[in-house]
CSV table of C-alpha atoms in Angstrom, one decimal:
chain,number,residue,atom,x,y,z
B,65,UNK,CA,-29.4,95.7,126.7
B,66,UNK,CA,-27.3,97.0,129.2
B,67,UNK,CA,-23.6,96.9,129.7
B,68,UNK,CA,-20.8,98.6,131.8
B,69,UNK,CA,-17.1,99.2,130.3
B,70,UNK,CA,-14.1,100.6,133.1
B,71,UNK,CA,-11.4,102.1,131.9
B,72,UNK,CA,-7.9,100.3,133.0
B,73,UNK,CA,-7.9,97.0,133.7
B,74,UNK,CA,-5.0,98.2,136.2
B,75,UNK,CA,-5.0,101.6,138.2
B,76,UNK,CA,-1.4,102.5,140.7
B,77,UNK,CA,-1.7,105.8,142.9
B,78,UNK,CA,0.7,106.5,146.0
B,79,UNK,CA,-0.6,106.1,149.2
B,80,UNK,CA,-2.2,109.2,149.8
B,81,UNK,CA,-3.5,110.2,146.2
B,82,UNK,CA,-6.6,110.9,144.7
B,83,UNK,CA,-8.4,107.1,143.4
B,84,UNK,CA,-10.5,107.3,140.6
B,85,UNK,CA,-11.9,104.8,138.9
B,86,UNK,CA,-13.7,105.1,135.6
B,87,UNK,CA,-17.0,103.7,135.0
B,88,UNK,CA,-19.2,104.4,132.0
B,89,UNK,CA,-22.2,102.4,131.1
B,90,UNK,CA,-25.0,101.3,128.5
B,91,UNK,CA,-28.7,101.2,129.4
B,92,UNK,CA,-31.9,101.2,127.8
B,93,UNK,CA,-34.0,102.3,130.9
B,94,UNK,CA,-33.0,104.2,133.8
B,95,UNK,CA,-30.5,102.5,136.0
B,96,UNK,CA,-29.2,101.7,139.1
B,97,UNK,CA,-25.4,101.6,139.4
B,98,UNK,CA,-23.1,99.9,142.0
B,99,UNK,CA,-20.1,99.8,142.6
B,100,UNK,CA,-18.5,96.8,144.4
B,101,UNK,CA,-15.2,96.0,146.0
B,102,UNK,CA,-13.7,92.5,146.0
B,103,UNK,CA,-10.6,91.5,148.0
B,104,UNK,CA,-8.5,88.5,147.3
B,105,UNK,CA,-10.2,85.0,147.8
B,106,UNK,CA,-13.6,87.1,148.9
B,107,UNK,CA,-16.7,88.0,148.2
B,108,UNK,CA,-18.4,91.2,146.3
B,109,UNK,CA,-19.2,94.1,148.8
B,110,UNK,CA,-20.8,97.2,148.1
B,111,UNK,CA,-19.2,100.1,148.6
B,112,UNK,CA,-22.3,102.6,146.9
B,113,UNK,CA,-25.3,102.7,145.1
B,114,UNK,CA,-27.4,105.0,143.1
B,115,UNK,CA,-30.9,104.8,142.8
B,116,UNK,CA,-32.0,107.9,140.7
B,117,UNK,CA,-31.9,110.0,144.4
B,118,UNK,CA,-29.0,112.1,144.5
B,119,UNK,CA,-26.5,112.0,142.0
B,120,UNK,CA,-23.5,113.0,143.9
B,121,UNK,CA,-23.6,109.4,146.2
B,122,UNK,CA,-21.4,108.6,149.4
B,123,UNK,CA,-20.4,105.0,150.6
B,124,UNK,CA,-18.2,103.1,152.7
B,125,UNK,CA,-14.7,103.6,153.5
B,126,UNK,CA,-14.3,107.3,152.4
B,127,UNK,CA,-15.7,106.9,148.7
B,128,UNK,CA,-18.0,108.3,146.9
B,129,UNK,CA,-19.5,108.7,142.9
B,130,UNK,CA,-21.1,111.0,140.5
B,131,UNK,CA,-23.9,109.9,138.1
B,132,UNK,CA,-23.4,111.9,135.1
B,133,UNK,CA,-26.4,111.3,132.8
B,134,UNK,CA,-24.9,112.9,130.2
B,135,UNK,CA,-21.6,111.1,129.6
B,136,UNK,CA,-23.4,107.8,130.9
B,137,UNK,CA,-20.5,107.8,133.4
B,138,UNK,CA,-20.5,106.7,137.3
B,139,UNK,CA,-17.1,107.2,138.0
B,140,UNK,CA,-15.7,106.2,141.6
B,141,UNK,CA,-13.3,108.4,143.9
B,142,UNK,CA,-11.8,109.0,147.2
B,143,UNK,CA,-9.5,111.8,148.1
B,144,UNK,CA,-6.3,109.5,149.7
B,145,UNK,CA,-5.7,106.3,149.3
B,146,UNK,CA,-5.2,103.8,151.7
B,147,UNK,CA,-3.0,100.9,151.8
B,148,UNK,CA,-5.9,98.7,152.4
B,149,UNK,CA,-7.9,100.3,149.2
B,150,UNK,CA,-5.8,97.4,147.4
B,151,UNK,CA,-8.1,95.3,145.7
B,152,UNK,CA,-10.7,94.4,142.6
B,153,UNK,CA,-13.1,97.1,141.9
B,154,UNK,CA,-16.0,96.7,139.7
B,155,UNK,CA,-18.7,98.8,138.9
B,156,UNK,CA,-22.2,97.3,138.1
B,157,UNK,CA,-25.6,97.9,136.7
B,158,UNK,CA,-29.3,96.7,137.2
B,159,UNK,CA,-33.0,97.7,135.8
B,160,UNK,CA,-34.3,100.6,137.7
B,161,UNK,CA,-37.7,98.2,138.2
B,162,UNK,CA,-36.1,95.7,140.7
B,163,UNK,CA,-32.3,94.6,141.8
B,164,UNK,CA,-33.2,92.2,139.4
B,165,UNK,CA,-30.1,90.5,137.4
B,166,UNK,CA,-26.8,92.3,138.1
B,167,UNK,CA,-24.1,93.0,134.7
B,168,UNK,CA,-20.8,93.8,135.9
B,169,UNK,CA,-17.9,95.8,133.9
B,170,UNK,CA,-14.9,93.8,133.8
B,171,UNK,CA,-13.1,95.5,137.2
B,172,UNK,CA,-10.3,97.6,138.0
B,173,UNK,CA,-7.3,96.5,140.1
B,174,UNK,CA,-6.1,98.9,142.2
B,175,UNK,CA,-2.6,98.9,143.7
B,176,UNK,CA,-1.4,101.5,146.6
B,177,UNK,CA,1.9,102.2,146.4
B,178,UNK,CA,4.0,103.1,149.6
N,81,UNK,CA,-27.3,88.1,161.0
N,82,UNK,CA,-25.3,85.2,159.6
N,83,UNK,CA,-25.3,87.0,156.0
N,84,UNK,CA,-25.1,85.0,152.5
N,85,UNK,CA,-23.3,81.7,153.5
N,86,UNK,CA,-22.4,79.3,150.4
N,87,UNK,CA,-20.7,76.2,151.2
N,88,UNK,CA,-18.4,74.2,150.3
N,89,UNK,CA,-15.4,77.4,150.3
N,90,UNK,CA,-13.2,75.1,147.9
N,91,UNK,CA,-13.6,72.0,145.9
N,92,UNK,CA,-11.8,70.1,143.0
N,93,UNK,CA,-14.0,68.0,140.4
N,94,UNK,CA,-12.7,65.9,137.3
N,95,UNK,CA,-13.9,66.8,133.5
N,96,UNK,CA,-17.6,64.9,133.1
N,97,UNK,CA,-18.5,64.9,136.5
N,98,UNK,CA,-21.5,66.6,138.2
N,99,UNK,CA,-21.2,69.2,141.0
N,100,UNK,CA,-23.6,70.9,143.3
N,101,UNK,CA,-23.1,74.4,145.2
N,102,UNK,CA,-25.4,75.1,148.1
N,103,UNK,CA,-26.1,79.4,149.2
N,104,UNK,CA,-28.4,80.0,152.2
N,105,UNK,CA,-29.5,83.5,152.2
N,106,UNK,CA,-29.9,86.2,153.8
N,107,UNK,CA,-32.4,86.5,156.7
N,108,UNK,CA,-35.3,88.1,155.2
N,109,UNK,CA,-34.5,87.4,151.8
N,110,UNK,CA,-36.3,85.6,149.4
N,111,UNK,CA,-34.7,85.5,146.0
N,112,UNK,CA,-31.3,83.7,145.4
N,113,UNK,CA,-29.1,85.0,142.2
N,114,UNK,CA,-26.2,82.6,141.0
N,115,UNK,CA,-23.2,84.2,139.2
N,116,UNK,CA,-20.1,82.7,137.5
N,117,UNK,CA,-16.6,84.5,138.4
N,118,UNK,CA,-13.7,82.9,135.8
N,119,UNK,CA,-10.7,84.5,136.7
N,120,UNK,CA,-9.4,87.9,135.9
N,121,UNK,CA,-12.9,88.9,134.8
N,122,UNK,CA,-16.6,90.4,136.3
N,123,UNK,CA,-18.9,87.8,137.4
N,124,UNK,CA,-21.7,87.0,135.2
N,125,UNK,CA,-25.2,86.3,135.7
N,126,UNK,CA,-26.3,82.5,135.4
N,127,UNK,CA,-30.0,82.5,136.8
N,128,UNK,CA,-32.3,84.0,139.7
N,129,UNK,CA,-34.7,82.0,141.9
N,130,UNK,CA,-37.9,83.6,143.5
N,131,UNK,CA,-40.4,81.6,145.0
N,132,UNK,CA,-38.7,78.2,144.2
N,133,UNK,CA,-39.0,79.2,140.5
N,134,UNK,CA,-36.4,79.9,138.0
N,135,UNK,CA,-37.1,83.6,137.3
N,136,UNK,CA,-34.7,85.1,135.2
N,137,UNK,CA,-31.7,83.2,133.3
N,138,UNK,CA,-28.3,84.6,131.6
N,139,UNK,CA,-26.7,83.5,128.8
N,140,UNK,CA,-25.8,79.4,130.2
N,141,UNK,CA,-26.5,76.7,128.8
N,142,UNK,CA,-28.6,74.0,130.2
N,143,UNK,CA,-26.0,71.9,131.9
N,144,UNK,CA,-26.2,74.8,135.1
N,145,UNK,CA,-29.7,74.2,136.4
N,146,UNK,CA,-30.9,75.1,140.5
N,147,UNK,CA,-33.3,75.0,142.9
N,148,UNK,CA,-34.8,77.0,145.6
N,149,UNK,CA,-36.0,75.4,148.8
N,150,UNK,CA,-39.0,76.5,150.8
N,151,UNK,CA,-36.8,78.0,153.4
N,152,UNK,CA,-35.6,80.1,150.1
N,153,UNK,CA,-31.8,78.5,150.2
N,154,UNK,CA,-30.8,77.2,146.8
N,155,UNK,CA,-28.9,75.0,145.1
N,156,UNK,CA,-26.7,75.4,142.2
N,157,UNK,CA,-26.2,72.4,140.1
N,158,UNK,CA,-23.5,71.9,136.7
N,159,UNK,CA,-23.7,68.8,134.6
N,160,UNK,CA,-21.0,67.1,132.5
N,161,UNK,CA,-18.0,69.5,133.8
N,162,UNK,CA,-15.6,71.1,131.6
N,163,UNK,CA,-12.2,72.5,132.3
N,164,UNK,CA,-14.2,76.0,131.6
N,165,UNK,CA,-16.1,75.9,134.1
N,166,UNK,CA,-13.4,76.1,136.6
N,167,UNK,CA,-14.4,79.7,138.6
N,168,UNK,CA,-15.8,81.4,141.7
N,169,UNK,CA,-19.4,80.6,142.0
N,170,UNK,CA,-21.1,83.7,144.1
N,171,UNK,CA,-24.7,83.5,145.5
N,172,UNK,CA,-26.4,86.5,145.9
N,173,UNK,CA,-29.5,87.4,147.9
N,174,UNK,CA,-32.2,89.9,147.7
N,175,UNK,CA,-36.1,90.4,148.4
N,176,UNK,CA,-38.1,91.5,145.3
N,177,UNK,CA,-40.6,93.2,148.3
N,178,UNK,CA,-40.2,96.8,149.1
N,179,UNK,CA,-38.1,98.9,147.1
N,180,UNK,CA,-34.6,99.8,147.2
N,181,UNK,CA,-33.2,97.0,148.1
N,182,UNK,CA,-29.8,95.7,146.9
N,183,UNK,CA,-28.2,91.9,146.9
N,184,UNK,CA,-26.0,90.5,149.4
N,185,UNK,CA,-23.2,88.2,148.2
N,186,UNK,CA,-21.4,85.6,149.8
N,187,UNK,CA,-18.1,84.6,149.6
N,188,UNK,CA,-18.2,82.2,147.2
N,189,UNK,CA,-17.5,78.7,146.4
N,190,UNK,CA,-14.2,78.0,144.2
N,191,UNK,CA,-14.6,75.3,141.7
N,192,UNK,CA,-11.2,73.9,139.9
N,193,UNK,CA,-12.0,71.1,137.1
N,194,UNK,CA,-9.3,68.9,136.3
């Protein structure tokens, strides 16, 4: 079965810090891994994927992740935080055979602080 | 491209009554993936559609049941409401043709029982 587990239910960097985010998750099979960002009253968007390509992986908004097969880890970062980087963060996981069902960790809030 | 649209946004239902949530994908997409959001926590998967067939199911019991329409919008449907039930209901789309391809979510349909 797979499963994902995020370390700090509440994260708080100064505008301008490093972010990271800790992912670390449980799978039988190869995986894909997401992670999503989710601002108040909204929807889920992805902000990265990987897809067994290459493991250093870029998305939107200045963040990127590492896939670490080793420690099972997919942890999220971006050099400086933003004000607008507020929000619910939550790294996912899915069978490498299709995007078929979706388990999410439990998410990460992220506060900016002037 | 008019994205995931789920409607209604908001709506309030009394313990015992019966509710339905409506998601029109994607264009392009053909599978529908419900997910249950309770507060504070990562959604969780409730069931997939493809091809107007329930395809893969989490761990709900039989009260949520859907549909998928020809034109591959679905339906989500929850029987004899209780007060836990009260979350964000996202619908996500995907196409289980071609490779690589990850699900779009929409913004969700907020259920309060009372």
């Amino acid at each position: 079965a797979q499963s994902v587990t995020q370390l700090g239910s509440h994260v708080s960097v100064s505008e301008g810090a490093l972010v990271l985010l800790r992912c670390n998750y449980s799978s039988s099979v190869p995986p894909y891994l997401f992670w999503y960002v989710q601002y108040p009253n909204q929807g889920l968007q992805l902000l990265l994927k990987y897809t067994s390509a290459a493991t250093l992986v870029k998305g939107i908004n200045g963040f990127e992740a590492e896939f670490k097969k080793s420690e099972t880890s997919f942890h999220l970062t971006k050099p400086s935080a933003h004000m607008s980087d507020a929000a619910e963060y939550f790294c996912a996981v899915s069978d490498q055979t299709s995007y078929d069902k979706v388990i999410f960790g439990p998410g990460t809030s992220l506060s900016v602080i002037p | 491209d008019a994205g995931v649209t789920q409607s209604p946004t908001h709506l309030i239902k009394t313990r015992g009554q019966q509710v339905t949530l409506r998601c029109s994908p994607k264009s392009g997409h053909d599978t529908v993936s419900w997910y249950q959001q309770a507060l504070g926590q990562g959604p969780q998967f409730i069931f997939q559609y493809y091809e107007e067939e329930e395809r893969q199911r989490g761990n709900f019991p039989d009260r949520f049941s859907g549909h998928q329409f020809p034109n591959y919008s679905s339906e989500l449907n929850v029987n004899a409401l209780l007060l836990g039930d009260s979350a964000l209901y996202l619908c996500a789309s995907s196409t289980l043709r071609g490779v690589n391809t990850e699900a779009f979510f929409g913004q969700g349909t907020r259920l309060t029982v009372v």
